[in-house]
Coordinates of N, CA and C in Angstrom, one line a residue:
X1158 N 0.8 -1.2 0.0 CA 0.0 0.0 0.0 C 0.9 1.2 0.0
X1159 N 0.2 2.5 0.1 CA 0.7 3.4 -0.1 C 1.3 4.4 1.1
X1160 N 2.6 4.6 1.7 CA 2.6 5.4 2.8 C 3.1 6.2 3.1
X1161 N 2.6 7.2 3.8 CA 3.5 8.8 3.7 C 4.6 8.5 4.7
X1162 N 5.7 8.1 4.6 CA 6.8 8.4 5.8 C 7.0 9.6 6.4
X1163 N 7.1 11.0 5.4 CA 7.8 11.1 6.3 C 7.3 13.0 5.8
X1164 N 7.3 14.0 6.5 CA 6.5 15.6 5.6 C 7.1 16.7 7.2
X1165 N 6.4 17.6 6.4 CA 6.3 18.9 7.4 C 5.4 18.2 8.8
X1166 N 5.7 19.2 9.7 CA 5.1 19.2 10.7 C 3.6 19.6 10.5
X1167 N 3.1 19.3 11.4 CA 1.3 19.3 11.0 C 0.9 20.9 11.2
X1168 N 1.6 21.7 11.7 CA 1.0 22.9 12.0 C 1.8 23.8 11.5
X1169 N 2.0 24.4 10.8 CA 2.6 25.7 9.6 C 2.4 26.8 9.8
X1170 N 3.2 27.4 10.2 CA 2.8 29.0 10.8 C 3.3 29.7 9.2
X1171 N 2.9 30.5 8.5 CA 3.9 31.3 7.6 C 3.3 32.9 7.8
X1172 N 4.3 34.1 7.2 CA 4.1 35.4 7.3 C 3.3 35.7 6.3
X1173 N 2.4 36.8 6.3 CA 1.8 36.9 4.7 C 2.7 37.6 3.8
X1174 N 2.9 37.7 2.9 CA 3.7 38.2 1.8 C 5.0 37.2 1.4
X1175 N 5.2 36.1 2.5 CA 6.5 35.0 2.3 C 5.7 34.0 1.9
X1176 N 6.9 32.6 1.5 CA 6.7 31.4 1.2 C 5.9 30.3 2.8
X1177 N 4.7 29.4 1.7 CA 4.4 28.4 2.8 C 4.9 27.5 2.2
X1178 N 5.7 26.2 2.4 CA 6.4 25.4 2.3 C 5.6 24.8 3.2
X1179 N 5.2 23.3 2.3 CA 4.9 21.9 2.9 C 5.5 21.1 2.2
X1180 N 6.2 20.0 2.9 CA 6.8 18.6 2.0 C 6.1 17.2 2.5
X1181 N 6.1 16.5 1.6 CA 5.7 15.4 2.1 C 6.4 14.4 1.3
X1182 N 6.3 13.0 2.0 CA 7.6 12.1 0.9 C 6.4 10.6 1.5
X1183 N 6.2 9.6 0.2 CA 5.6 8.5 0.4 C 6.4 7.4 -0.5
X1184 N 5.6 6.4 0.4 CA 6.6 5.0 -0.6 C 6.0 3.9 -0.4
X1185 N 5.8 3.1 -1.5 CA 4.8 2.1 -1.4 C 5.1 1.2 -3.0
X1186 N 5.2 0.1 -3.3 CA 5.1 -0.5 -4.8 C 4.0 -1.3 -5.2
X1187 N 3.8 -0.6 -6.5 CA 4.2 0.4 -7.2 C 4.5 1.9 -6.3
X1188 N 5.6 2.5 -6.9 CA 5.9 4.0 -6.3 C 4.2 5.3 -6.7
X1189 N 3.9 5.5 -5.1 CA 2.7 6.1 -5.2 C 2.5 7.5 -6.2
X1190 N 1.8 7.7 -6.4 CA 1.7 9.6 -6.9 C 1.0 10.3 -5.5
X1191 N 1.5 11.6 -5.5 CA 0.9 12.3 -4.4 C 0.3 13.1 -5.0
X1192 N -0.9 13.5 -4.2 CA -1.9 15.2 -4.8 C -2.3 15.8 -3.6
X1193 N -1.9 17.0 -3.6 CA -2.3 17.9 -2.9 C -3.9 18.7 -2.8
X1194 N -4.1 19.0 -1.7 CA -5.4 19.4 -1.5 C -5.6 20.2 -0.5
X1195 N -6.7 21.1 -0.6 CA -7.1 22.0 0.7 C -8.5 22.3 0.9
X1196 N -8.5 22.1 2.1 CA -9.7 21.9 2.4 C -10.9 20.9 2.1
X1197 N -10.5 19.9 1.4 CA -10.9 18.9 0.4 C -11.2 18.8 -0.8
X1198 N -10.3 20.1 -1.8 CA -10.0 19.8 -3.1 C -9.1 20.1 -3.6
X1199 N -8.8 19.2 -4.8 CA -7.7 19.0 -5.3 C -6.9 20.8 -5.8
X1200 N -5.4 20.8 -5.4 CA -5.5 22.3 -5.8 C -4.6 22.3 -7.0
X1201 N -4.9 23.2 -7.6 CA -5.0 23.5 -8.8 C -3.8 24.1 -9.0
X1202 N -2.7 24.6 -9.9 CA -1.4 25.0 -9.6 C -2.1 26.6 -10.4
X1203 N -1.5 27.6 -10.2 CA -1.5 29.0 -10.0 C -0.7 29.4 -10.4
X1204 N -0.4 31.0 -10.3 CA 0.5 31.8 -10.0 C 1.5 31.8 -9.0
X1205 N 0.5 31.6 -8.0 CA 1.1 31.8 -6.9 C 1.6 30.4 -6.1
X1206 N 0.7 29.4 -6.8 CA 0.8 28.1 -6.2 C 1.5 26.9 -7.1
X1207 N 2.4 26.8 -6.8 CA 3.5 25.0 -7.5 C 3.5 24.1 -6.7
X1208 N 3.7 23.2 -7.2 CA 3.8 21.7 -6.9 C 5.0 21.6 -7.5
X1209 N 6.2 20.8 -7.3 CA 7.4 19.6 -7.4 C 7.5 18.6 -6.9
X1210 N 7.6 17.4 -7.8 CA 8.2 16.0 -7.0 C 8.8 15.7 -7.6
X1211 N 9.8 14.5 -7.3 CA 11.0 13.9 -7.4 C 10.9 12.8 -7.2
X1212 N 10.8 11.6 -7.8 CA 11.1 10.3 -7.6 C 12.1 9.8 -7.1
X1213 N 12.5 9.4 -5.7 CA 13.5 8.4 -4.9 C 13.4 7.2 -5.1
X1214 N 14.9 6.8 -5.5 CA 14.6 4.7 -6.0 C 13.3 4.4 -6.4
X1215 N 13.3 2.9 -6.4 CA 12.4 2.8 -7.1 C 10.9 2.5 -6.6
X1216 N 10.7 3.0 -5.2 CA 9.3 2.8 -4.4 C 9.3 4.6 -3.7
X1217 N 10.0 5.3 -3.7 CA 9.9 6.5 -3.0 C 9.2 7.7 -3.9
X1218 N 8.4 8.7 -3.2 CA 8.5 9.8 -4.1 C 8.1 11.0 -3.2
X1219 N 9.0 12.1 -3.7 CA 9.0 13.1 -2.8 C 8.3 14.4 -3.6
X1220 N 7.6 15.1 -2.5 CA 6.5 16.2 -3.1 C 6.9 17.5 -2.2
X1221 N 6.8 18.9 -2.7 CA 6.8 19.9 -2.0 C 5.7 20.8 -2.5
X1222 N 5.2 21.5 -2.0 CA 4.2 22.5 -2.2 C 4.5 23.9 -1.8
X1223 N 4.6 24.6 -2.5 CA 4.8 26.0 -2.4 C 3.8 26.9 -3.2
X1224 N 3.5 28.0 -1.7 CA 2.6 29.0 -1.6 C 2.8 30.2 -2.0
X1225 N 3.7 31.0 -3.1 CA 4.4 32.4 -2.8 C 4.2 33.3 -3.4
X1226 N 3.4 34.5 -3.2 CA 3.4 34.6 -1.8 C 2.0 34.3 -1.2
X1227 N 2.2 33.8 0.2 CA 1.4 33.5 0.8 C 0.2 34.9 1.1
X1228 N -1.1 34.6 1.1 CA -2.4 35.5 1.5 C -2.9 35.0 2.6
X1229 N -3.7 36.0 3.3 CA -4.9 35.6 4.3 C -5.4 34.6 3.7
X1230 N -6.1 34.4 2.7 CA -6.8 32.9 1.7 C -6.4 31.8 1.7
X1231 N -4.8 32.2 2.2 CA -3.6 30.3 2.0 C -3.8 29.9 3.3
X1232 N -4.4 30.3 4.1 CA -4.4 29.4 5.4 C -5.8 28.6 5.3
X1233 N -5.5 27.6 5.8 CA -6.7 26.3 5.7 C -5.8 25.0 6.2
X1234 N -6.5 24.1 6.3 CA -6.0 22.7 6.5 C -5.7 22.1 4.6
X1235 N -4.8 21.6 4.5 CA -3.6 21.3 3.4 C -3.7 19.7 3.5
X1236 N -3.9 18.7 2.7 CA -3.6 17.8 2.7 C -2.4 16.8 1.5
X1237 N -1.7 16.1 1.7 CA -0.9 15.3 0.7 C -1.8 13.8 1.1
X1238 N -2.0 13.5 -0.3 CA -2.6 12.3 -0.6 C -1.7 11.7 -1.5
X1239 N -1.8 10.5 -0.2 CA -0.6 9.2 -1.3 C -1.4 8.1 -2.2
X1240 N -1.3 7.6 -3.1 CA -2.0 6.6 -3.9 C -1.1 6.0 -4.7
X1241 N -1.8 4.3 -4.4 CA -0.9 3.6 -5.5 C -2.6 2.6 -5.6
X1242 N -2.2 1.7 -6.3 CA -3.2 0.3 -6.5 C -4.1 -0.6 -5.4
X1243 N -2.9 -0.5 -4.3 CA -3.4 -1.0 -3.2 C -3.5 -0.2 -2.0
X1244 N -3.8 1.4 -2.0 CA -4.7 1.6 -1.0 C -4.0 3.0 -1.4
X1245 N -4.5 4.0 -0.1 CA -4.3 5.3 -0.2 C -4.3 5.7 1.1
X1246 N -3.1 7.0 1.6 CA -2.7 7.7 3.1 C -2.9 9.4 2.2
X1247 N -3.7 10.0 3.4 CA -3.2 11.2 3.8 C -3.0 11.7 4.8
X1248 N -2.7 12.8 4.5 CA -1.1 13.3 6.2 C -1.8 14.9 6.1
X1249 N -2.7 15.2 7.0 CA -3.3 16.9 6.9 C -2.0 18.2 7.9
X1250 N -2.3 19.1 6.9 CA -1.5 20.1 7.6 C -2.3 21.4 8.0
X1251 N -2.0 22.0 8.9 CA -2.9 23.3 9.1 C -2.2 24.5 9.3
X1252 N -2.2 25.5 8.5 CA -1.3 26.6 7.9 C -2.4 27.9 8.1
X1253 N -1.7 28.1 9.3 CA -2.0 30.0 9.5 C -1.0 30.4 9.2
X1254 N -1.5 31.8 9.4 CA -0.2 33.5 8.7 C -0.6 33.7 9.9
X1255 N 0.9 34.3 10.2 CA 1.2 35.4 11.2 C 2.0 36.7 10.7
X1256 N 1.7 38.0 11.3 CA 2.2 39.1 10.6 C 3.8 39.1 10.8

């Protein structure tokens, strides 16, 4: 099955106008795909908003999510969703701004 080892801490403080940075890394075979989400839907890449991953060997794969710059609007609960064939993990994060 599919499983997140290993990411950001679950609570994400970021400043408004800077970067939110979440990572998350899962591994399972077949090597899973990750998708990001907030608040319970799939997010959509932006301007402001990228996605990167990186495939480690041959069962790993690593994801980062970047916010920049971050708004009053980017704070919510964040999720990475792992999936392969035989099952699916996610790992939620919750991202306030502070001035």
């Amino acid at each position: 099955s599919a499983q997140i080892i290993t990411g950001s801490h679950f609570s994400q403080t970021y400043r408004l106008g800077y970067k939110l940075l979440i990572i998350c890394k899962a591994r399972g075979d077949p090597r899973p795909t990750i998708k990001w989400y907030k608040e319970g839907a799939e997010i959509q890449p932006k301007a402001s908003i990228h996605y990167y991953e990186k495939p480690i060997e041959n069962d790993t794969i690593w994801s980062k999510l970047e916010v920049d710059p971050a708004t009053m609007g980017d704070q919510g609960v964040y999720a990475c969703v792992a999936n392969n064939p035989h099952g699916v993990m996610a790992k939620n994060f919750k991202a306030e701004y502070t001035y």
